[in-house]
Coordinates of C-alpha atoms and ligand atoms in Angstrom, one line a residue:
M1 CA -144.8 88.5 48.4
L2 CA -146.8 90.7 50.1
S3 CA -148.6 87.5 52.0
S4 CA -150.2 89.5 54.9
K5 CA -153.2 92.1 54.1
I6 CA -152.2 94.5 57.0
T7 CA -152.5 98.1 56.3
I8 CA -152.2 101.1 58.7
H9 CA -156.1 101.1 59.0
S10 CA -156.4 97.3 59.8
L11 CA -153.5 97.5 62.3
H12 CA -154.9 100.2 64.0
Q13 CA -158.6 98.7 64.0
S14 CA -157.0 95.3 65.4
Y15 CA -155.4 97.5 68.3
L16 CA -158.5 99.2 69.2
S17 CA -160.7 96.0 69.5
N18 CA -157.6 94.0 71.1
P19 CA -154.6 96.2 72.2
D20 CA -152.5 92.9 72.8
S21 CA -152.7 92.4 69.1
L22 CA -150.1 95.1 68.4
F23 CA -147.4 93.3 70.4
T24 CA -148.2 90.1 68.6
H25 CA -148.0 92.1 65.1
L26 CA -144.7 93.6 66.2
Q27 CA -143.3 90.4 67.1
A28 CA -144.0 88.9 63.9
Y29 CA -142.5 92.0 62.0
T30 CA -139.2 91.5 64.0
R31 CA -139.1 87.8 63.5
R32 CA -139.7 88.1 59.8
I33 CA -136.9 90.6 59.5
R34 CA -134.6 88.2 61.1
E35 CA -135.5 85.2 59.0
K36 CA -135.8 86.9 55.7
N37 CA -132.8 89.4 55.9
E38 CA -130.7 86.3 55.6
S39 CA -131.4 85.9 52.0
I40 CA -133.1 89.4 51.1
R41 CA -130.6 91.5 53.0
A42 CA -132.7 94.4 53.1
F43 CA -131.3 95.7 56.4
L44 CA -128.1 96.9 57.4
Y45 CA -129.3 97.6 60.9
I46 CA -132.3 96.1 62.6
Q47 CA -134.1 97.5 65.7
E48 CA -136.0 95.5 68.0
L49 CA -139.5 97.0 67.8
K50 CA -141.3 98.0 71.2
Q51 CA -144.7 98.6 71.7
P52 CA -145.5 102.1 72.4
Y53 CA -146.8 102.9 76.1
F54 CA -150.3 104.2 76.4
P55 CA -151.9 103.9 80.1
S56 CA -155.3 103.5 78.4
V57 CA -156.5 102.9 75.1
P58 CA -157.0 106.5 73.1
K59 CA -160.1 106.7 71.2
M60 CA -158.1 108.6 68.5
L61 CA -154.7 107.0 67.6
P62 CA -151.6 109.4 66.5
P63 CA -151.6 108.7 62.4
L64 CA -148.7 106.2 62.5
F65 CA -149.1 104.6 65.9
G66 CA -147.5 101.2 66.3
I67 CA -146.5 101.4 62.5
P68 CA -142.9 99.7 61.7
I69 CA -141.0 102.0 59.3
A70 CA -137.8 101.2 57.9
I71 CA -135.5 103.9 57.0
K72 CA -133.1 104.2 54.3
D73 CA -129.5 104.5 55.6
N74 CA -128.6 107.9 54.4
I75 CA -131.3 109.3 56.7
W76 CA -130.2 110.3 60.3
V77 CA -132.1 108.5 63.3
E78 CA -130.6 109.2 66.7
N79 CA -128.4 106.4 68.3
M80 CA -128.4 104.3 65.0
P81 CA -125.7 104.1 62.6
C82 CA -125.9 106.0 59.1
T83 CA -123.5 104.7 56.6
S84 CA -125.2 105.6 53.5
A85 CA -124.0 102.2 52.5
S86 CA -120.5 103.5 52.4
K87 CA -117.1 102.4 54.3
M88 CA -116.5 106.2 54.7
L89 CA -119.3 106.6 57.3
E90 CA -119.0 103.0 58.6
T91 CA -118.6 104.4 62.2
F92 CA -121.0 107.5 61.9
I93 CA -123.9 107.9 64.4
P94 CA -125.9 110.9 64.1
P95 CA -126.2 113.2 66.9
E96 CA -130.1 113.7 66.2
D97 CA -133.1 112.7 64.2
A98 CA -133.8 114.1 60.8
T99 CA -137.0 116.0 60.7
V100 CA -138.8 113.4 59.0
I101 CA -137.7 111.2 62.1
K102 CA -138.8 113.5 64.4
R103 CA -142.3 113.8 63.0
I104 CA -142.7 110.1 62.5
K105 CA -141.9 109.5 66.1
Q106 CA -144.5 112.3 67.3
A107 CA -147.0 110.5 65.1
G108 CA -146.4 107.3 67.1
G109 CA -144.2 105.4 64.3
L110 CA -141.8 103.0 65.2
I111 CA -138.3 102.9 63.5
S112 CA -137.6 99.1 62.5
G113 CA -134.2 99.7 61.2
K114 CA -131.8 101.1 58.6
T115 CA -131.9 99.7 55.0
N116 CA -129.6 99.2 52.3
M117 CA -129.0 101.5 49.3
D118 CA -126.5 102.2 46.6
E119 CA -123.6 104.0 48.3
F120 CA -124.6 107.8 48.9
A121 CA -127.7 106.9 46.8
M122 CA -125.9 106.6 43.4
G123 CA -127.1 103.8 41.6
S124 CA -130.3 101.9 40.4
S125 CA -129.7 98.3 41.8
T126 CA -128.1 98.4 45.2
E127 CA -125.0 96.7 43.7
N128 CA -123.2 99.7 44.5
S129 CA -123.6 99.2 48.2
A130 CA -120.2 99.0 49.9
F131 CA -121.6 96.0 52.1
F132 CA -123.6 93.7 49.9
P133 CA -126.3 93.9 47.2
T134 CA -130.1 93.7 48.4
R135 CA -132.0 90.8 46.4
N136 CA -135.4 91.3 44.9
P137 CA -137.9 89.4 47.3
Y138 CA -139.6 88.2 44.0
H139 CA -136.9 86.5 42.8
L140 CA -133.5 86.4 44.5
D141 CA -131.4 86.5 41.5
Y142 CA -132.6 89.9 40.4
V143 CA -131.9 93.2 41.8
P144 CA -134.4 95.1 43.8
G145 CA -133.6 98.2 41.9
G146 CA -132.1 101.4 43.6
S147 CA -130.9 103.5 45.2
S148 CA -133.8 102.9 48.0
G149 CA -133.7 99.1 47.0
G150 CA -133.4 97.8 50.8
S151 CA -136.5 99.9 51.6
T152 CA -138.5 98.8 48.8
A153 CA -137.5 95.0 49.3
A154 CA -138.3 95.3 53.0
V155 CA -142.1 96.3 52.3
A156 CA -142.3 93.9 49.4
A157 CA -141.2 91.1 51.7
D158 CA -143.4 92.1 54.5
M159 CA -140.4 92.7 56.7
S160 CA -141.9 96.7 57.4
L161 CA -145.1 97.9 56.7
C162 CA -143.8 101.2 55.3
A163 CA -140.3 102.6 54.7
L164 CA -138.7 106.0 53.7
G165 CA -136.5 106.3 50.9
S166 CA -134.9 109.2 49.0
D167 CA -135.4 110.0 45.4
T168 CA -132.7 112.2 43.4
G169 CA -133.4 110.9 39.8
G170 CA -135.9 107.9 40.5
S171 CA -134.6 106.0 43.6
I172 CA -137.8 105.5 45.2
R173 CA -139.9 104.9 42.2
Q174 CA -137.8 102.9 40.2
P175 CA -137.3 100.4 43.1
A176 CA -141.0 100.5 43.9
S177 CA -141.6 99.4 40.5
F178 CA -139.0 96.5 40.5
C179 CA -140.4 95.4 43.9
G180 CA -144.2 95.8 43.4
V181 CA -144.8 98.4 45.9
V182 CA -146.0 102.2 46.0
G183 CA -143.2 104.8 46.2
I184 CA -144.0 108.6 46.1
R185 CA -141.4 111.4 45.1
P186 CA -142.9 114.6 46.7
T187 CA -143.0 117.9 45.2
Y188 CA -139.4 119.5 45.9
G189 CA -139.4 121.3 49.0
L190 CA -142.6 119.6 50.4
V191 CA -140.4 117.3 52.7
S192 CA -137.5 118.6 54.7
R193 CA -134.2 117.4 53.7
H194 CA -132.8 118.2 57.2
G195 CA -130.9 115.2 58.3
L196 CA -130.7 113.5 54.9
I197 CA -127.0 112.8 53.7
G198 CA -126.8 115.2 50.6
F199 CA -126.4 113.7 47.2
S200 CA -127.3 116.3 44.6
S201 CA -129.3 119.1 46.9
S202 CA -131.3 120.4 44.3
L203 CA -133.0 117.2 43.3
D204 CA -132.9 115.3 46.5
Q205 CA -136.3 114.5 47.9
I206 CA -137.2 112.1 50.8
G207 CA -140.4 110.2 50.3
P208 CA -142.8 107.2 51.2
I209 CA -142.8 103.7 50.3
A210 CA -145.8 101.4 51.2
R211 CA -147.9 98.5 50.1
T212 CA -150.8 100.4 49.3
V213 CA -151.4 104.1 48.2
E214 CA -153.3 104.8 51.4
D215 CA -150.6 104.0 53.6
A216 CA -148.0 105.6 51.4
F217 CA -149.8 108.9 51.6
Q218 CA -150.7 108.7 55.3
L219 CA -146.9 108.4 55.7
L220 CA -146.6 111.5 53.4
S221 CA -148.9 113.3 55.3
V222 CA -146.8 113.3 58.5
I223 CA -143.4 113.9 57.1
A224 CA -144.5 116.8 54.7
G225 CA -144.6 120.5 55.7
Y226 CA -142.5 123.4 56.4
D227 CA -139.2 123.1 58.2
E228 CA -137.2 125.9 59.1
S229 CA -134.1 123.9 59.2
D230 CA -134.0 123.4 55.6
D231 CA -133.7 126.6 53.3
T232 CA -135.5 125.0 50.5
S233 CA -138.5 123.9 52.4
L234 CA -141.6 125.4 50.9
P235 CA -143.9 127.3 53.3
V236 CA -146.9 125.0 53.0
Q237 CA -148.5 122.5 55.2
W238 CA -150.1 119.3 54.2
K239 CA -153.8 120.5 55.2
D240 CA -153.1 123.5 52.7
L241 CA -152.8 121.2 49.7
T242 CA -155.7 121.2 47.4
E243 CA -157.4 118.6 45.5
K244 CA -158.7 118.6 42.1
K245 CA -161.2 116.0 40.5
P246 CA -158.9 114.9 37.6
T247 CA -160.3 114.7 34.1
T248 CA -157.6 114.9 31.7
I249 CA -154.7 112.8 31.6
A250 CA -151.5 113.3 29.2
V251 CA -149.4 110.6 27.8
L252 CA -145.9 111.7 26.5
D253 CA -144.9 111.2 22.8
E254 CA -141.4 111.1 23.8
I255 CA -142.2 108.0 25.9
E256 CA -143.7 106.3 23.4
H257 CA -140.5 106.2 21.3
L258 CA -138.2 104.7 23.9
E259 CA -136.9 101.2 23.4
M260 CA -139.0 99.3 26.0
D261 CA -139.3 95.6 27.1
K262 CA -142.4 94.3 25.2
E263 CA -144.1 93.2 28.2
V264 CA -143.9 96.7 30.2
F265 CA -145.1 98.1 26.7
D266 CA -148.1 96.0 26.4
L267 CA -149.1 96.8 29.9
Y268 CA -148.7 100.3 29.3
Q269 CA -150.6 100.3 26.2
K270 CA -153.4 98.2 28.3
C271 CA -153.5 100.8 31.0
K272 CA -153.8 103.7 28.7
Q273 CA -156.9 102.1 26.8
W274 CA -158.4 101.4 30.5
L275 CA -157.7 105.0 31.4
A276 CA -159.2 106.3 28.2
K277 CA -162.4 104.7 29.2
H278 CA -162.7 107.1 32.4
F279 CA -160.6 110.3 31.3
R280 CA -159.8 112.3 28.1
I281 CA -156.3 111.3 27.2
I282 CA -154.1 113.7 25.3
T283 CA -150.8 113.3 23.8
C284 CA -148.3 115.9 24.6
H285 CA -144.5 116.7 23.9
I286 CA -141.5 117.4 26.0
P287 CA -139.1 118.2 23.4
S288 CA -136.3 118.5 26.1
F289 CA -136.7 114.9 27.2
Q290 CA -133.8 113.9 25.1
Y291 CA -131.4 116.1 27.3
A292 CA -132.8 115.1 30.6
L293 CA -130.3 112.0 31.2
S294 CA -127.0 114.2 30.5
A295 CA -128.5 117.2 32.0
Y296 CA -129.0 115.2 35.0
H297 CA -125.8 113.4 35.5
I298 CA -124.0 116.6 35.1
I299 CA -126.2 118.5 37.8
A300 CA -126.2 115.5 40.0
D301 CA -122.6 114.6 39.8
S302 CA -121.4 118.3 40.1
E303 CA -123.5 118.7 43.3
A304 CA -122.1 115.3 44.4
S305 CA -118.7 116.3 44.2
S306 CA -119.3 119.4 46.1
N307 CA -121.4 117.7 48.6
L308 CA -119.0 114.8 49.3
S309 CA -115.8 116.9 49.5
R310 CA -116.2 117.0 53.2
M311 CA -115.7 113.3 53.4
G312 CA -112.7 112.0 54.6
G313 CA -111.1 115.0 56.0
D314 CA -112.9 114.7 59.4
S315 CA -110.5 113.9 62.3
A316 CA -113.5 113.1 64.4
F317 CA -114.0 109.6 62.6
Y318 CA -110.4 108.9 61.8
P319 CA -107.0 108.6 63.9
P320 CA -104.9 111.9 63.5
F321 CA -102.9 112.5 60.1
E322 CA -99.8 110.5 60.0
E323 CA -98.0 112.3 57.3
S324 CA -99.8 115.1 55.9
Y325 CA -103.4 115.9 55.7
E326 CA -103.5 115.7 52.1
K327 CA -101.8 112.2 52.0
T328 CA -104.3 111.1 54.8
V329 CA -107.2 112.2 52.7
I330 CA -106.1 110.8 49.6
E331 CA -105.5 107.4 51.4
L332 CA -109.0 107.5 53.0
R333 CA -110.8 108.6 49.7
T334 CA -109.2 105.8 47.7
S335 CA -109.7 102.9 50.2
K336 CA -113.2 104.1 51.7
L337 CA -115.2 105.2 48.5
G338 CA -116.5 102.8 45.9
E339 CA -115.9 102.8 42.3
E340 CA -119.3 104.6 41.3
V341 CA -119.1 107.2 44.0
K342 CA -115.4 108.1 42.6
R343 CA -116.4 108.5 39.0
R344 CA -119.2 110.7 40.1
I345 CA -116.7 113.0 42.0
L346 CA -114.4 113.0 39.6
L347 CA -116.9 114.1 36.6
G348 CA -118.5 116.5 38.9
A349 CA -115.3 118.1 39.6
F350 CA -114.8 118.3 36.1
T351 CA -117.8 119.7 35.2
L352 CA -117.6 122.4 37.8
S353 CA -113.9 123.4 36.9
S354 CA -113.5 127.0 36.3
R355 CA -112.7 126.3 32.6
F356 CA -115.9 124.0 31.8
K357 CA -118.4 125.1 34.1
E358 CA -120.1 127.3 31.7
G359 CA -120.0 124.5 28.9
Y360 CA -121.4 122.0 31.3
Y361 CA -123.0 122.7 34.4
Q362 CA -124.8 125.8 33.2
H363 CA -126.1 124.3 30.0
A364 CA -127.5 121.5 32.2
F365 CA -129.3 124.2 34.2
Y366 CA -130.9 125.5 31.0
A367 CA -131.9 122.3 30.1
K368 CA -133.5 121.8 33.4
E369 CA -135.4 125.1 32.9
H370 CA -136.6 124.3 29.6
I371 CA -138.0 120.7 30.7
K372 CA -139.8 122.6 33.8
R373 CA -141.3 124.9 31.4
E374 CA -142.3 122.3 29.0
F375 CA -143.9 120.4 32.0
E376 CA -145.7 123.7 32.9
F377 CA -147.3 123.9 29.2
V378 CA -148.5 120.1 29.6
F379 CA -150.0 120.9 33.0
Q380 CA -152.2 123.6 31.4
Q381 CA -153.8 120.9 29.4
A382 CA -153.8 118.1 31.9
D383 CA -154.3 117.1 35.5
A384 CA -151.7 114.3 35.4
I385 CA -149.2 112.7 33.3
F386 CA -149.0 108.8 32.9
T387 CA -146.0 106.9 31.9
P388 CA -144.4 103.4 32.8
T389 CA -142.0 104.1 35.6
T390 CA -139.3 102.1 34.2
I391 CA -138.7 100.7 30.5
T392 CA -137.9 97.0 32.1
A393 CA -138.7 95.0 35.1
A394 CA -136.0 94.0 37.4
F395 CA -132.8 92.8 35.9
P396 CA -130.4 89.9 37.0
F397 CA -127.4 91.0 39.1
G398 CA -124.4 91.8 37.2
T399 CA -126.1 92.8 33.8
R400 CA -125.8 96.4 33.9
M401 CA -122.1 96.7 34.6
D402 CA -121.7 99.5 32.0
P403 CA -122.6 102.6 33.7
R404 CA -124.3 104.0 30.8
K405 CA -126.7 101.0 30.7
M406 CA -127.4 101.5 34.5
Y407 CA -127.8 105.2 34.0
Y408 CA -130.6 104.5 31.3
S409 CA -132.8 102.6 33.9
D410 CA -134.0 106.0 35.0
I411 CA -135.1 107.5 31.7
C412 CA -138.7 107.6 32.9
T413 CA -138.1 109.2 36.3
I414 CA -135.3 111.7 35.8
P415 CA -137.2 114.4 33.7
S416 CA -139.8 114.8 36.4
A417 CA -137.2 115.0 39.0
L418 CA -135.5 117.6 37.2
A419 CA -138.7 119.8 37.1
G420 CA -139.3 119.5 40.8
L421 CA -142.8 117.8 40.3
P422 CA -144.6 115.1 42.5
A423 CA -144.8 111.7 41.2
L424 CA -145.4 108.2 42.2
S425 CA -145.0 104.4 40.8
I426 CA -147.9 101.8 41.5
P427 CA -147.6 98.1 40.7
V428 CA -150.0 97.1 37.6
G429 CA -148.8 93.6 37.2
L430 CA -146.2 90.9 36.7
N431 CA -144.4 89.9 33.6
E432 CA -143.8 86.6 32.5
N433 CA -141.2 86.0 34.9
G434 CA -143.3 86.9 37.9
L435 CA -141.5 90.1 38.3
P436 CA -143.4 93.5 39.2
V437 CA -144.2 96.2 36.7
G438 CA -145.1 99.9 37.7
M439 CA -146.6 102.8 36.1
Q440 CA -146.0 106.3 37.1
F441 CA -148.5 109.4 37.7
I442 CA -146.6 112.8 37.4
G443 CA -148.5 115.8 38.8
N444 CA -148.1 119.7 39.0
P445 CA -146.1 121.0 41.9
L446 CA -148.2 120.4 45.1
S447 CA -150.8 118.4 43.5
E448 CA -150.1 115.3 45.6
K449 CA -153.8 115.1 46.9
T450 CA -154.9 115.0 43.3
L451 CA -152.3 112.2 42.7
Y452 CA -153.5 110.3 45.9
R453 CA -157.2 110.4 44.5
L454 CA -155.9 109.2 40.9
S455 CA -153.7 106.5 42.1
Q456 CA -156.0 105.1 44.8
W457 CA -158.8 104.7 42.3
M458 CA -156.3 103.0 39.9
E459 CA -155.1 100.7 42.6
T460 CA -158.8 99.6 43.3
S461 CA -160.2 99.4 39.9
W462 CA -157.7 98.3 37.4
H463 CA -156.8 94.7 37.0
A464 CA -154.1 93.5 34.5
Ligands
LIG501 N1 -130.3 106.1 39.9 C1 -130.1 107.3 39.5 C2 -128.7 107.9 39.8 O1 -128.0 106.7 39.9 C3 -131.0 108.0 40.8 C4 -130.5 107.9 42.1 C5 -131.2 108.5 43.1 O2 -132.3 109.1 42.7 N2 -130.9 108.6 44.2 O3 -128.5 108.8 39.7

């Protein structure tokens, strides 16, 4: 895996010294996608890469000039299908680019295709895709993680240099960890959600996936910044973010007590000991950690049931109603939505129903606020928090069919998502089966540049 050493910087250097090399690189990417997609199945839609036209070689290249970027299939790209890996949207072609895609194109980036995912981003393995599961490039019998498993597998298998995913409760970081790549969930509101098919609007964030920390942040710097088309967009630009030299790193007592794979646990301990040589390490508490998973599923499912209520009633996609509107909608939803999506819509409709909403949705919101405040308290004492990204490495297909087991995969990524914090996963080693293990840094809101410094330093100086 990760056989080539190409980065954005090296690709640009080779272009500047020999402009023809870009064409060769792009052809190689297209060839690898076609060859490897048969077994890995990372892409749902493949786009031939074309060399950007420049009359003469410019001195300063736009930041993503000629860089192939694979896009999770819940993000709108004009003239490409956008299914969210659902039969419900099988024929949908978005009318315009999402804001992040407009920015990537303006920065010279090339869209290499649309990647597989769990249907409507609900899942942790891509086994919920309505079309087919994606395979982990490190071992084809194992899942790549999810829901952005197609994007992380594409980068890990060198089918794309970078990718975009979306993270509601961990869907960038968990598959990044399973596939041995870097994945960033930005601060909530730093990246526009305009053109992202909504799952849970108060949690969803688009973020970058790449082989190196540097490349992931370069892509983030392009897509970040205020967008008037998204009401939750923060009024900041990337250049406004400040950087702090980190001195103190917190670890969480609650994480130490989780049931974790021994190999993940051992790597985590080793990383901590190593970090302790360079930083002050303090142990902190997030007492409401225990409520995070339940609060997340109540909030996410409630918002999903509301967001997805528009699906299946749109006569633009489907033939005119035969008998009644209701019957057609019931038939469409019954036949075109997968089990997990139906389960969440039903649970969400229940938790939002007038008799129960105070008991469930509002309580979940209180828990979310508590978690946020507890993180704020930790950040009064520390510059970043260090945890494993996941409690296990990738698991074999078909081994987490009980949804509660699957939900537990995200125990380390959900709390920071509820608090709207930036967090990223970086690879730190392989387990005995040769599968990657990732660790997570969590930061204060808008501390992306501090996280960049910290994780880049770890990437270059840590050796398992
Ligand atoms: N795996 C989690 C879920 O199924 C998170 C999904 C996501 O972040 N989109 O809800």
